[in-house]
Tab-separated table of C-alpha atoms in Angstrom:
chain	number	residue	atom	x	y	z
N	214	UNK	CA	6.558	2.154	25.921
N	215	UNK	CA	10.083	2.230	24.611
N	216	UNK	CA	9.744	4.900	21.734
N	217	UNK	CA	12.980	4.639	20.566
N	218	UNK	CA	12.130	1.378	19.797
N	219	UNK	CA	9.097	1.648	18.370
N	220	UNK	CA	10.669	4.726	15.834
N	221	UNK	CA	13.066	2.552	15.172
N	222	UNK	CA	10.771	-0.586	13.796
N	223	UNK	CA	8.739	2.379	11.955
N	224	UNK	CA	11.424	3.887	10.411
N	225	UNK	CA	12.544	0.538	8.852
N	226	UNK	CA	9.171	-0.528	7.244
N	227	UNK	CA	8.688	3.525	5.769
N	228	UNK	CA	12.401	3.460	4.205
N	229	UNK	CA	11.665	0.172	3.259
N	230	UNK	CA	8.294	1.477	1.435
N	231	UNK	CA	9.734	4.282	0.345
N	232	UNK	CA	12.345	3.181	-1.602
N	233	UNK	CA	10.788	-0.224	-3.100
N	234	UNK	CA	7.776	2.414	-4.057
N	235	UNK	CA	10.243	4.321	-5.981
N	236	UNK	CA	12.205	1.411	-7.877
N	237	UNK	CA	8.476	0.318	-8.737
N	238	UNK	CA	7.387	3.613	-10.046
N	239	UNK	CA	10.333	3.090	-12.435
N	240	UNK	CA	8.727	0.839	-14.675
N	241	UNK	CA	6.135	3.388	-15.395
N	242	UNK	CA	6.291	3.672	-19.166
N	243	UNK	CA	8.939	0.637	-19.163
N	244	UNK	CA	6.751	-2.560	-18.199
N	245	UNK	CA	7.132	-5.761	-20.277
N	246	UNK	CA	3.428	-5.566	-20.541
N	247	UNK	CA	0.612	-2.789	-20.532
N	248	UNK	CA	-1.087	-3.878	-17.526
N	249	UNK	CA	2.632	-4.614	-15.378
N	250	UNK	CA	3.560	-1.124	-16.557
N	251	UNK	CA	0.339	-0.176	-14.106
N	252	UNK	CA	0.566	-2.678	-11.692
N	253	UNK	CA	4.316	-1.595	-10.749
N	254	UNK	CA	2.839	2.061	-11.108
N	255	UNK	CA	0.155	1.133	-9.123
N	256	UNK	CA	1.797	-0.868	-6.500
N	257	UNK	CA	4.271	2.225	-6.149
N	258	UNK	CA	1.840	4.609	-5.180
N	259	UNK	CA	0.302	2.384	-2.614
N	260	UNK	CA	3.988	2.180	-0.849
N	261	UNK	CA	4.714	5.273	-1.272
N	262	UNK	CA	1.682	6.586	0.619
N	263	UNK	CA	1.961	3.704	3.097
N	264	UNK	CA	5.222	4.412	3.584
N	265	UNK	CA	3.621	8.239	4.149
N	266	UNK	CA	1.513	7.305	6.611
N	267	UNK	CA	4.190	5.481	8.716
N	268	UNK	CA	6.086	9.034	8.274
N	269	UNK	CA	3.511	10.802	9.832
N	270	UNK	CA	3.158	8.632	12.674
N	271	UNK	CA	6.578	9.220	13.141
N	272	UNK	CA	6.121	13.112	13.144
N	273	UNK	CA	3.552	12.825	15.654
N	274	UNK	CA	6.513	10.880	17.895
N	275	UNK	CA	8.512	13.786	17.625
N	276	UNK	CA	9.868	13.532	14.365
N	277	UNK	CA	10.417	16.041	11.383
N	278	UNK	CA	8.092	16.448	8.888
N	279	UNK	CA	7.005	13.224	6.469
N	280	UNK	CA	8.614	15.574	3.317
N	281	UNK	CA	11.860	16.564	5.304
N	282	UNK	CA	12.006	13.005	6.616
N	283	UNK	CA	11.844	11.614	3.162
N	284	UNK	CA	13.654	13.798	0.875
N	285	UNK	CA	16.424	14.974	3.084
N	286	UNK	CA	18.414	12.416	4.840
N	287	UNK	CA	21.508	11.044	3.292
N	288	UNK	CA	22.189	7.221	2.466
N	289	UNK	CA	23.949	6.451	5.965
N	290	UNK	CA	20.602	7.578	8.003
N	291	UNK	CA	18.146	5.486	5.967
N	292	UNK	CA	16.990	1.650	7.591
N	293	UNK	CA	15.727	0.326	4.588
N	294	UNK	CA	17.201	-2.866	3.648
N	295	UNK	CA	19.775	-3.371	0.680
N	296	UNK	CA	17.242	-5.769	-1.141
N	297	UNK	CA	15.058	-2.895	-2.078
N	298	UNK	CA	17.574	-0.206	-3.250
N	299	UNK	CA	19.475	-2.963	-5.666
N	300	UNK	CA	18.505	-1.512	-9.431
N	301	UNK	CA	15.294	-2.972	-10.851
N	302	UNK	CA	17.455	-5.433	-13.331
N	303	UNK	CA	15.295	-7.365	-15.499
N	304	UNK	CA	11.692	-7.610	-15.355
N	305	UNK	CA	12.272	-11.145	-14.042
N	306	UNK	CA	14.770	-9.471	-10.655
N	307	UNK	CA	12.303	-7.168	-10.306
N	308	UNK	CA	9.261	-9.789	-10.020
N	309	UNK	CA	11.370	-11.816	-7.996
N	310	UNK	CA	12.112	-9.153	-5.553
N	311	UNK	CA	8.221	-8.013	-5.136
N	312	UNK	CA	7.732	-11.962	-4.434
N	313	UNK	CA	9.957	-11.844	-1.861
N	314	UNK	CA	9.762	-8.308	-0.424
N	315	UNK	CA	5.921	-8.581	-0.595
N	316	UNK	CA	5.582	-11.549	1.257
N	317	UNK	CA	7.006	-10.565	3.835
N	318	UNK	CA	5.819	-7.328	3.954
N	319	UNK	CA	2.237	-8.833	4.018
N	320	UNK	CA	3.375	-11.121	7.364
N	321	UNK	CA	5.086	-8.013	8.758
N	322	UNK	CA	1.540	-6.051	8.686
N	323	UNK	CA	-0.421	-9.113	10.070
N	324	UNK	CA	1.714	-9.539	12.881
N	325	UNK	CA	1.790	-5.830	13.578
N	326	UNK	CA	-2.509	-6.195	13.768
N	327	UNK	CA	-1.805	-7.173	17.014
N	328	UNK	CA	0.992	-4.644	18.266
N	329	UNK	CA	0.099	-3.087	21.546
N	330	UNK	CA	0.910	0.321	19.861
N	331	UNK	CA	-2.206	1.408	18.808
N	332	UNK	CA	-1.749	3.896	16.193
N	333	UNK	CA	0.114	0.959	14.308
N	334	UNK	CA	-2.211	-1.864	14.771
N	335	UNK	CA	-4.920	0.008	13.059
N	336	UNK	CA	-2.883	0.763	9.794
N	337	UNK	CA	-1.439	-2.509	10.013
N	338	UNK	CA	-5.341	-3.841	9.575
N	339	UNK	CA	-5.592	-0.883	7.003
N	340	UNK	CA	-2.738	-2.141	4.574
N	341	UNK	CA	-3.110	-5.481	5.011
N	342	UNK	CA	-6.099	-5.652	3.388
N	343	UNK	CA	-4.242	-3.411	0.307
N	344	UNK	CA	-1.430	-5.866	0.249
N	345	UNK	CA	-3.567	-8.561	-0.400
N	346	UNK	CA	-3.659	-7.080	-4.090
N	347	UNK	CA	0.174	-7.256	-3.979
N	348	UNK	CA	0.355	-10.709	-2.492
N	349	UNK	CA	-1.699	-11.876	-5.400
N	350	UNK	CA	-0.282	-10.380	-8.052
N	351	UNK	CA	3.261	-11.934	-7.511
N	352	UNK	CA	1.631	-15.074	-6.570
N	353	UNK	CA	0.075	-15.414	-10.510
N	354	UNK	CA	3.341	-14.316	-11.923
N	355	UNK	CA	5.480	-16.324	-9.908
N	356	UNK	CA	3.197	-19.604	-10.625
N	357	UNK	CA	2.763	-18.931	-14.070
N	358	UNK	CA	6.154	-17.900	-15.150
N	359	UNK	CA	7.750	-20.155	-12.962
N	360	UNK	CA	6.062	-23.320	-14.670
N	361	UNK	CA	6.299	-22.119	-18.158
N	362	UNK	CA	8.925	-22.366	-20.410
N	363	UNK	CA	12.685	-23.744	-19.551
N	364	UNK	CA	13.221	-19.361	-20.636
N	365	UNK	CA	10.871	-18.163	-17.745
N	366	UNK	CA	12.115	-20.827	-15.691
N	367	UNK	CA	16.137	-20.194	-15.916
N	368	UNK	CA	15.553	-17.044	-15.830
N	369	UNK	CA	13.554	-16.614	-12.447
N	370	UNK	CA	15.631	-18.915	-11.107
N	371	UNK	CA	19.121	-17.176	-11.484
N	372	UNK	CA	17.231	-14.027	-10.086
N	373	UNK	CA	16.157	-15.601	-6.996
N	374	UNK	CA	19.439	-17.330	-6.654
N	375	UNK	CA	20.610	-13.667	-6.606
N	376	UNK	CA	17.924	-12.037	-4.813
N	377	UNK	CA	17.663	-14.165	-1.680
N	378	UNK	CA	21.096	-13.354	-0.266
N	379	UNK	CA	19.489	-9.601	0.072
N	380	UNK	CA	16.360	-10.786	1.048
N	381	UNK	CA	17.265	-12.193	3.800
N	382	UNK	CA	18.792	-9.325	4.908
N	383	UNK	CA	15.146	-8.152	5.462
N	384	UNK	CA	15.074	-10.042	9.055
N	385	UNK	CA	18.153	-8.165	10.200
N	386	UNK	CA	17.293	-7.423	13.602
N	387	UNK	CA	16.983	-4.885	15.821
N	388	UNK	CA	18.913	-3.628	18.755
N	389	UNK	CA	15.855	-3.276	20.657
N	390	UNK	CA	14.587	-6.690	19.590
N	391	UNK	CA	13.685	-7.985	23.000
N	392	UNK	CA	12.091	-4.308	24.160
N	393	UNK	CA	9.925	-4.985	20.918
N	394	UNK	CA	8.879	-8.361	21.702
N	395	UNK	CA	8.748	-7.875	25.526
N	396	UNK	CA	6.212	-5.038	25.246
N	397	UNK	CA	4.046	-6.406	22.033
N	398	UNK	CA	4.577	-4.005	19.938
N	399	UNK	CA	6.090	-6.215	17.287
N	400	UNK	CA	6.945	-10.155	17.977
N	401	UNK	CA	10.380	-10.211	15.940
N	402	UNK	CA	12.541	-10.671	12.987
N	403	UNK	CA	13.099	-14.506	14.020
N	404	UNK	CA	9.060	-15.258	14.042
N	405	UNK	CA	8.578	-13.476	10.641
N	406	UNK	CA	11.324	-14.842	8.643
N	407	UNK	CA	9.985	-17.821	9.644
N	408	UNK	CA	6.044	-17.220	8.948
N	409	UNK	CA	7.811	-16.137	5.825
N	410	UNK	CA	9.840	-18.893	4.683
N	411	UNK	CA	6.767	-21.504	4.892
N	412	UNK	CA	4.658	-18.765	2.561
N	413	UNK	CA	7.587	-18.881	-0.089
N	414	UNK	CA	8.050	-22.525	-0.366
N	415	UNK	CA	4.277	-22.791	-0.124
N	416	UNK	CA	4.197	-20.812	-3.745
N	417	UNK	CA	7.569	-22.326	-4.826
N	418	UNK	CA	6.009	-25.576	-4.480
N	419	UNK	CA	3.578	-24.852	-7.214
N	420	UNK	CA	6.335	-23.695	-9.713
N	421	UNK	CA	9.386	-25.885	-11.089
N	422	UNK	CA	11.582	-23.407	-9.026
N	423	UNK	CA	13.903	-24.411	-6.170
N	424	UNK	CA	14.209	-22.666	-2.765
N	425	UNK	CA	18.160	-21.934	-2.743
N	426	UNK	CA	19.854	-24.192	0.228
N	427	UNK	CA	19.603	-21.112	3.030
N	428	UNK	CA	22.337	-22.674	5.078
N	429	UNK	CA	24.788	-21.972	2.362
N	430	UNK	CA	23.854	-18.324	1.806
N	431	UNK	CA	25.467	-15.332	3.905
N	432	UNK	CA	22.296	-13.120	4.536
N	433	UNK	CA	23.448	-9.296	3.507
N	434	UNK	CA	23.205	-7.044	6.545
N	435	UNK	CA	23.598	-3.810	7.607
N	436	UNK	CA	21.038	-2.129	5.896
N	437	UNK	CA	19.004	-1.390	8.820
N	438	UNK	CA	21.812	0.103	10.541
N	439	UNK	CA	22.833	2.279	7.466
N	440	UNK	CA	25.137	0.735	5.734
N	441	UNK	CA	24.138	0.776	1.686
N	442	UNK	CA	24.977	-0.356	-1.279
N	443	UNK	CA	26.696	1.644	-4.004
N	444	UNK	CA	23.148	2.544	-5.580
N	445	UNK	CA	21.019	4.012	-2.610
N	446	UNK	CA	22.542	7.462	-3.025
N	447	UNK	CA	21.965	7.885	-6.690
N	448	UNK	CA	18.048	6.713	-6.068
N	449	UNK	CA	17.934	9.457	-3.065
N	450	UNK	CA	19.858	12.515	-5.622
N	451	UNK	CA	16.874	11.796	-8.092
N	452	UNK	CA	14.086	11.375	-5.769
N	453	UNK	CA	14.849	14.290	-3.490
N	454	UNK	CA	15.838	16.754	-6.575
N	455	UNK	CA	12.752	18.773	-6.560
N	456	UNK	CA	12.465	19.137	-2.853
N	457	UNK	CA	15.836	20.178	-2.774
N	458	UNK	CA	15.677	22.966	-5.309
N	459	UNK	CA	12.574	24.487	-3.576
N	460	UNK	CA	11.455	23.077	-0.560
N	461	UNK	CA	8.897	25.626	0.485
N	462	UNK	CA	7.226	25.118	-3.121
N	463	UNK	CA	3.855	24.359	-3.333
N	464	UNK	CA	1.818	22.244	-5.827
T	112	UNK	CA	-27.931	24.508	16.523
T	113	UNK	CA	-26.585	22.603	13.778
T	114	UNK	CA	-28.237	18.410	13.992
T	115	UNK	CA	-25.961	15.399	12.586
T	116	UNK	CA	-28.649	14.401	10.311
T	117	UNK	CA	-28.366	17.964	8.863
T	118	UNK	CA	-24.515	17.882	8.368
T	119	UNK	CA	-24.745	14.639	6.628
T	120	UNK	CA	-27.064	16.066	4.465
T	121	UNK	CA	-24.327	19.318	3.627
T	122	UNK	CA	-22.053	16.674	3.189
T	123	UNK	CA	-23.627	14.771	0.624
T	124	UNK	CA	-22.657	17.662	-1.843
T	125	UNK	CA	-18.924	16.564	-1.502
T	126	UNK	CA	-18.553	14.411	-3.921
T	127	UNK	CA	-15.253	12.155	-5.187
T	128	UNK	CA	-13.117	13.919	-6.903
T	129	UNK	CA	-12.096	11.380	-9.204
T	130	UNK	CA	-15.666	9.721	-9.276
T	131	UNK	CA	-18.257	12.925	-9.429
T	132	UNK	CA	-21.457	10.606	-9.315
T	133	UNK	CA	-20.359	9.337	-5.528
T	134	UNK	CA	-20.898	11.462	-2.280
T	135	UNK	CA	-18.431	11.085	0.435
T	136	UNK	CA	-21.244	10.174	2.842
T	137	UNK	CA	-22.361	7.192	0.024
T	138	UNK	CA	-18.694	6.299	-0.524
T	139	UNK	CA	-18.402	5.494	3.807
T	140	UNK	CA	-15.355	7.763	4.117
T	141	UNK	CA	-17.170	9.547	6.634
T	142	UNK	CA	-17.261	7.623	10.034
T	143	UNK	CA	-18.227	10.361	12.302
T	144	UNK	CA	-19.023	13.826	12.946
T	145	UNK	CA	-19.041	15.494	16.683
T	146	UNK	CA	-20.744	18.656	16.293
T	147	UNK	CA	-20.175	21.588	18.810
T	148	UNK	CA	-21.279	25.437	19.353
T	149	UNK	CA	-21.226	26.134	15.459
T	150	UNK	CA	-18.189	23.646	15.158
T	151	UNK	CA	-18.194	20.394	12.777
T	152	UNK	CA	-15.280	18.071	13.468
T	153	UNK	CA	-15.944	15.643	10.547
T	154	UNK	CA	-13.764	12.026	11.144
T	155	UNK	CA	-12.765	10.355	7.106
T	156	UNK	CA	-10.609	7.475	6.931
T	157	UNK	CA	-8.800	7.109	3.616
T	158	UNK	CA	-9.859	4.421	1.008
T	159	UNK	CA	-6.837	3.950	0.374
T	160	UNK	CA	-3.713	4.741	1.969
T	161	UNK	CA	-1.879	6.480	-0.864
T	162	UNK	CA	-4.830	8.171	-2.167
T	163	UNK	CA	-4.113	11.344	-3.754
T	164	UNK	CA	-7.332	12.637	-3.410
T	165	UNK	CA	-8.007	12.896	0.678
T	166	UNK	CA	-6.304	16.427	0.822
T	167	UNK	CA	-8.911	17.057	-2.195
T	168	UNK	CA	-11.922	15.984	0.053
T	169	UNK	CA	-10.634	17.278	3.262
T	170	UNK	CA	-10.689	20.718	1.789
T	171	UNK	CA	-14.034	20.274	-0.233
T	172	UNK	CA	-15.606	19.195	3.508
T	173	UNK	CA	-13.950	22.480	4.852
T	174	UNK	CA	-15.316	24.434	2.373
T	175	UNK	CA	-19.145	22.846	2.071
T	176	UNK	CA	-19.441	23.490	5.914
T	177	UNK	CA	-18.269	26.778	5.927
T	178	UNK	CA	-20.832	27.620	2.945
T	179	UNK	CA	-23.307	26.497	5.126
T	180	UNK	CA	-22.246	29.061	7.813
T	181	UNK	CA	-20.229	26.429	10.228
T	182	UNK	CA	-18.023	28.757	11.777
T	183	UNK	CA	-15.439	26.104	12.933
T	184	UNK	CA	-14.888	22.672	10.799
T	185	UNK	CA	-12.275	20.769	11.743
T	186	UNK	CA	-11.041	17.533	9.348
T	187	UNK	CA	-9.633	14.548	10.784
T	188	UNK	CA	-8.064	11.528	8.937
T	189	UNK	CA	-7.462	8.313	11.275
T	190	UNK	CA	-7.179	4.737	10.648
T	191	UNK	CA	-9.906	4.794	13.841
T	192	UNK	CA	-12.248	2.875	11.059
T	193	UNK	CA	-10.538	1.121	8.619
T	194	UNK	CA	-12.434	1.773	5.639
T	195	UNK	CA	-13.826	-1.277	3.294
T	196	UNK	CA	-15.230	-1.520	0.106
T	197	UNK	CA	-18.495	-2.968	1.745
T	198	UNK	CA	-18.886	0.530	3.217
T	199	UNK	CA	-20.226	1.953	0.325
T	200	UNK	CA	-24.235	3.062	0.903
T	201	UNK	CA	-26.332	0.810	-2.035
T	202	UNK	CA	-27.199	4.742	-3.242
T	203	UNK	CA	-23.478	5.007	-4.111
T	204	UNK	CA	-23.739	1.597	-5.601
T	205	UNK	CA	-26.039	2.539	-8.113
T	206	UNK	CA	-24.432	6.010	-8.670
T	207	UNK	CA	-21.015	3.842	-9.628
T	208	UNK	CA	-23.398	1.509	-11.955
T	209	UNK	CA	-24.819	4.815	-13.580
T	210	UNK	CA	-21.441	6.029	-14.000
T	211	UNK	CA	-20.541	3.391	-16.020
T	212	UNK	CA	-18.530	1.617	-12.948
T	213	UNK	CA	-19.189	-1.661	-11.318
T	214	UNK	CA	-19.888	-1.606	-7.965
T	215	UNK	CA	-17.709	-3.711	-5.798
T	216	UNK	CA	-19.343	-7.202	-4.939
T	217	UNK	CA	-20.286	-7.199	-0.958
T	218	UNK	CA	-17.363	-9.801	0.668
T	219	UNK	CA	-16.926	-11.061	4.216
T	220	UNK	CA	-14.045	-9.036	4.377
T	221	UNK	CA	-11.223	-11.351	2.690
T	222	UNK	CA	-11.018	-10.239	-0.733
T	223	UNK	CA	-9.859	-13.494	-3.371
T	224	UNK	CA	-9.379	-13.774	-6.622
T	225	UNK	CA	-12.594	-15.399	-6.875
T	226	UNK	CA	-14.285	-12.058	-5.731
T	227	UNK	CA	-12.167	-10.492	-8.377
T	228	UNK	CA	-12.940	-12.884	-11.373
T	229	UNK	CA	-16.760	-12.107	-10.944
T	230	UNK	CA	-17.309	-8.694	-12.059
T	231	UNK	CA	-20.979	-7.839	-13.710
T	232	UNK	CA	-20.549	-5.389	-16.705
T	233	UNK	CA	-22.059	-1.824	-16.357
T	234	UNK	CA	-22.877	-1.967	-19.713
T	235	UNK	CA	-24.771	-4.811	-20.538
T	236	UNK	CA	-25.372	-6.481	-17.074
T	237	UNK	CA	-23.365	-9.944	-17.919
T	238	UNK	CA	-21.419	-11.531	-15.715
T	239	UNK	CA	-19.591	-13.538	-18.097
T	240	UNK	CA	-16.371	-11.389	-18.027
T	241	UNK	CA	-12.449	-11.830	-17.199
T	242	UNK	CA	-10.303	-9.647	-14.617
T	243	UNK	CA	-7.873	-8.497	-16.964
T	244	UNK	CA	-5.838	-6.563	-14.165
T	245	UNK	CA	-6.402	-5.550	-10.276
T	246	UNK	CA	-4.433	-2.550	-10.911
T	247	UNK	CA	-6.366	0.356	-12.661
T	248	UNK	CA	-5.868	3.950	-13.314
T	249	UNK	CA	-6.525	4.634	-9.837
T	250	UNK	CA	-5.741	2.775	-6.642
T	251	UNK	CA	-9.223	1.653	-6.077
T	252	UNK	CA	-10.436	0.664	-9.869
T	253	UNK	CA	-9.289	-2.490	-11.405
T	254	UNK	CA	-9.653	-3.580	-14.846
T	255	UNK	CA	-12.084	-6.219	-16.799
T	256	UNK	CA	-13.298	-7.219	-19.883
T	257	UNK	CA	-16.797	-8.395	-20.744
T	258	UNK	CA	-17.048	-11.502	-22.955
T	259	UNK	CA	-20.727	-10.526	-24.120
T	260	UNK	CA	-20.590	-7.185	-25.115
T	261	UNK	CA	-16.961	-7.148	-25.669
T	262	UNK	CA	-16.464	-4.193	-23.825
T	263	UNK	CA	-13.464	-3.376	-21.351
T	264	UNK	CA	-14.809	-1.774	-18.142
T	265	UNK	CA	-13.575	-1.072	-14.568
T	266	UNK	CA	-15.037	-2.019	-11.651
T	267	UNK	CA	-14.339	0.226	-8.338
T	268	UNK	CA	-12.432	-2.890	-6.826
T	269	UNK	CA	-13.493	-4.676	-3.160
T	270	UNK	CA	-11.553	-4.030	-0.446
């Protein structure tokens, strides 16, 4: 098996968990409503300690430590994509964004049910069945708000005008694309976006929102090969602050 | 010599740390134990993936064991089982009810919001009552409210 691959592919999702788990946890205490305050909180956790697990299976690929992994890299060695550093905006970007993200994060797992690299296949069946609470959960939102007043409306709609730009930058792909595909271990950027884009417009298609013309939009890339956005490094100074002042501490 | 029935037994005393009523062994986070010369490797799987509590349990299984005079207990958490909510023995069912919980409702594995929508109260045993929210204190609770009784409960959500 090509392992430099396969860490690479791992190290994608976890940064991508990572970080959309921390921009989450953000609207503890800030959420429009009671109950999204905890679902953001909620959904937060769970990537967080998905993103966790996908550390560890790193570690046991050679890697450092799931703590040292996460807290002390700098901006430049993370693969998450830019979509899920971008500040939380409104509640409506934000909503938007765990529409999008989660979507595809949901395909992502499903597909990687079948990878040939076992470790990953069975947490793939593991948090697939935990993203199902996350699927469904922007699915209401997105169908409700997204029908309702000319307000909701508008305003979703100038955030996914925004958002999808960065979104696709989630299907950047790989160097090792075709070792990936070649030896199962995950069938490619191209097949997801794809699985992906029919999902979307399947829940658009409820809504009075409109899938922006993709043909006219310049997908931002680079994420996955560490090039960031202005606001990853703040994000990383405040989550890794703690760690940093004691990293031997213990809880 | 130490018998599987006999360790299952020990390890009905660790209970969930966030729900004290439910045994590990009732909960289904135990999917196997190999037992040695005076050594207990115990396998969990998670309930959740970013549950806070596993490093609770593993150490509460550690300890049990070692109470009972295993010499050697070993913990390990793998996705080898992936754990689901239909898992949980119908003793930890009724613990959850006592507890003022509702059990999760048995599923053929694909959890919709239909599943969801049909929570029975633990309080007055309705089942007119509305998901208010999936998302609960805890990773695996989820919120509801019971038009009868008018109370607000949680139900320990299906997975």
């Amino acid at each position: 098996m090509n392992t430099l691959a396969l860490k690479e592919l791992l190290y994608k999702i976890a940064d991508d968990q990572l970080i959309l788990g921390h921009r989450n946890s953000e609207w503890t205490g800030f959420g429009p409503l009671l109950e999204e305050d905890i679902a953001f909180s909620s959904m937060a956790q769970d990537k967080v300690g998905q993103s966790q697990a996908l550390y560890q299976m790193l570690h046991e690929l050679g890697e450092a430590e799931p703590d040292t992994v996460a807290f002390t890299r700098n901006a430049n060695q993370f693969h998450n994509s830019q979509f899920v550093e971008l500040p939380n905006g409104e509640y409506d970007f934000s909503l938007i964004r765990h529409f999008l993200f989660d979507t595809a994060e949901a395909l992502r797992f499903e597909m990687l049910t079948k990878s040939s690299y076992e470790p990953l296949s069975k947490l793939a069946k593991k948090i697939q069945g935990e993203l199902r609470y996350h699927t469904m959960h922007a699915n209401t939102w997105i169908k409700q708000l997204g029908s309702a007043t000319e307000e909701s409306i508008s305003r979703l709609q100038n955030s996914l005008d925004e958002a999808m730009p960065y979104a696709l930058g989630l299907f950047e792909e790989s160097e090792f694309e075709t070792e990936l595909i070649k030896e199962n271990i995950f069938a490619g950027e191209q097949a997801l976006k794809e699985k992906w884009l029919v999902k979307v417009k399947e829940v658009l298609s409820q809504t009075q929102l409109l899938l922006p013309d993709l043909l006219s939009i310049t997908p931002k890339m680079g994420g996955r090969k560490g090039t960031h956005t202005e606001h990853l490094q703040p994000l990383l100074d405040e989550m890794s602050e703690v760690f940093r002042i004691d990293p031997t501490a213990e809880w | 010599m130490i018998t599987e029935p006999q360790v299952y037994d020990w390890l009905d005393e660790v209970k969930d740390p966030e729900i004290p009523v439910l045994s590990l062994v009732d909960l289904g986070v135990i999917t196997r134990v190999d037992i040695g010369q005076n050594s207990v490797k115990v396998n969990m799987t998670p309930t959740f993936v970013g549950c806070p509590a596993i490093d609770y349990m593993k150490q509460d299984v550690v300890d049990v064991l070692t109470k009972h005079g295993v010499e050697k207990v070993e913990v390990n958490v793998n996705f080898d089982t992936q754990w689901n909510s239909n898992m949980i023995s119908e003793k930890g069912r009724k613990a959850l009810k006592d507890f003022g919980l509702s059990p999760p409702p048995k599923h053929n594995l694909i959890v919709d919001i239909d599943i969801l929508e049909h929570a029975e109260c633990p309080n007055c045993g309705s089942t007119d009552s509305v998901m208010k929210t999936p998302f609960g204190p805890t990773a695996c609770r989820s919120i509801h409210h019971c038009n009868s009784c008018q109370e607000t409960f949680e139900q320990f959500k299906p997975l």
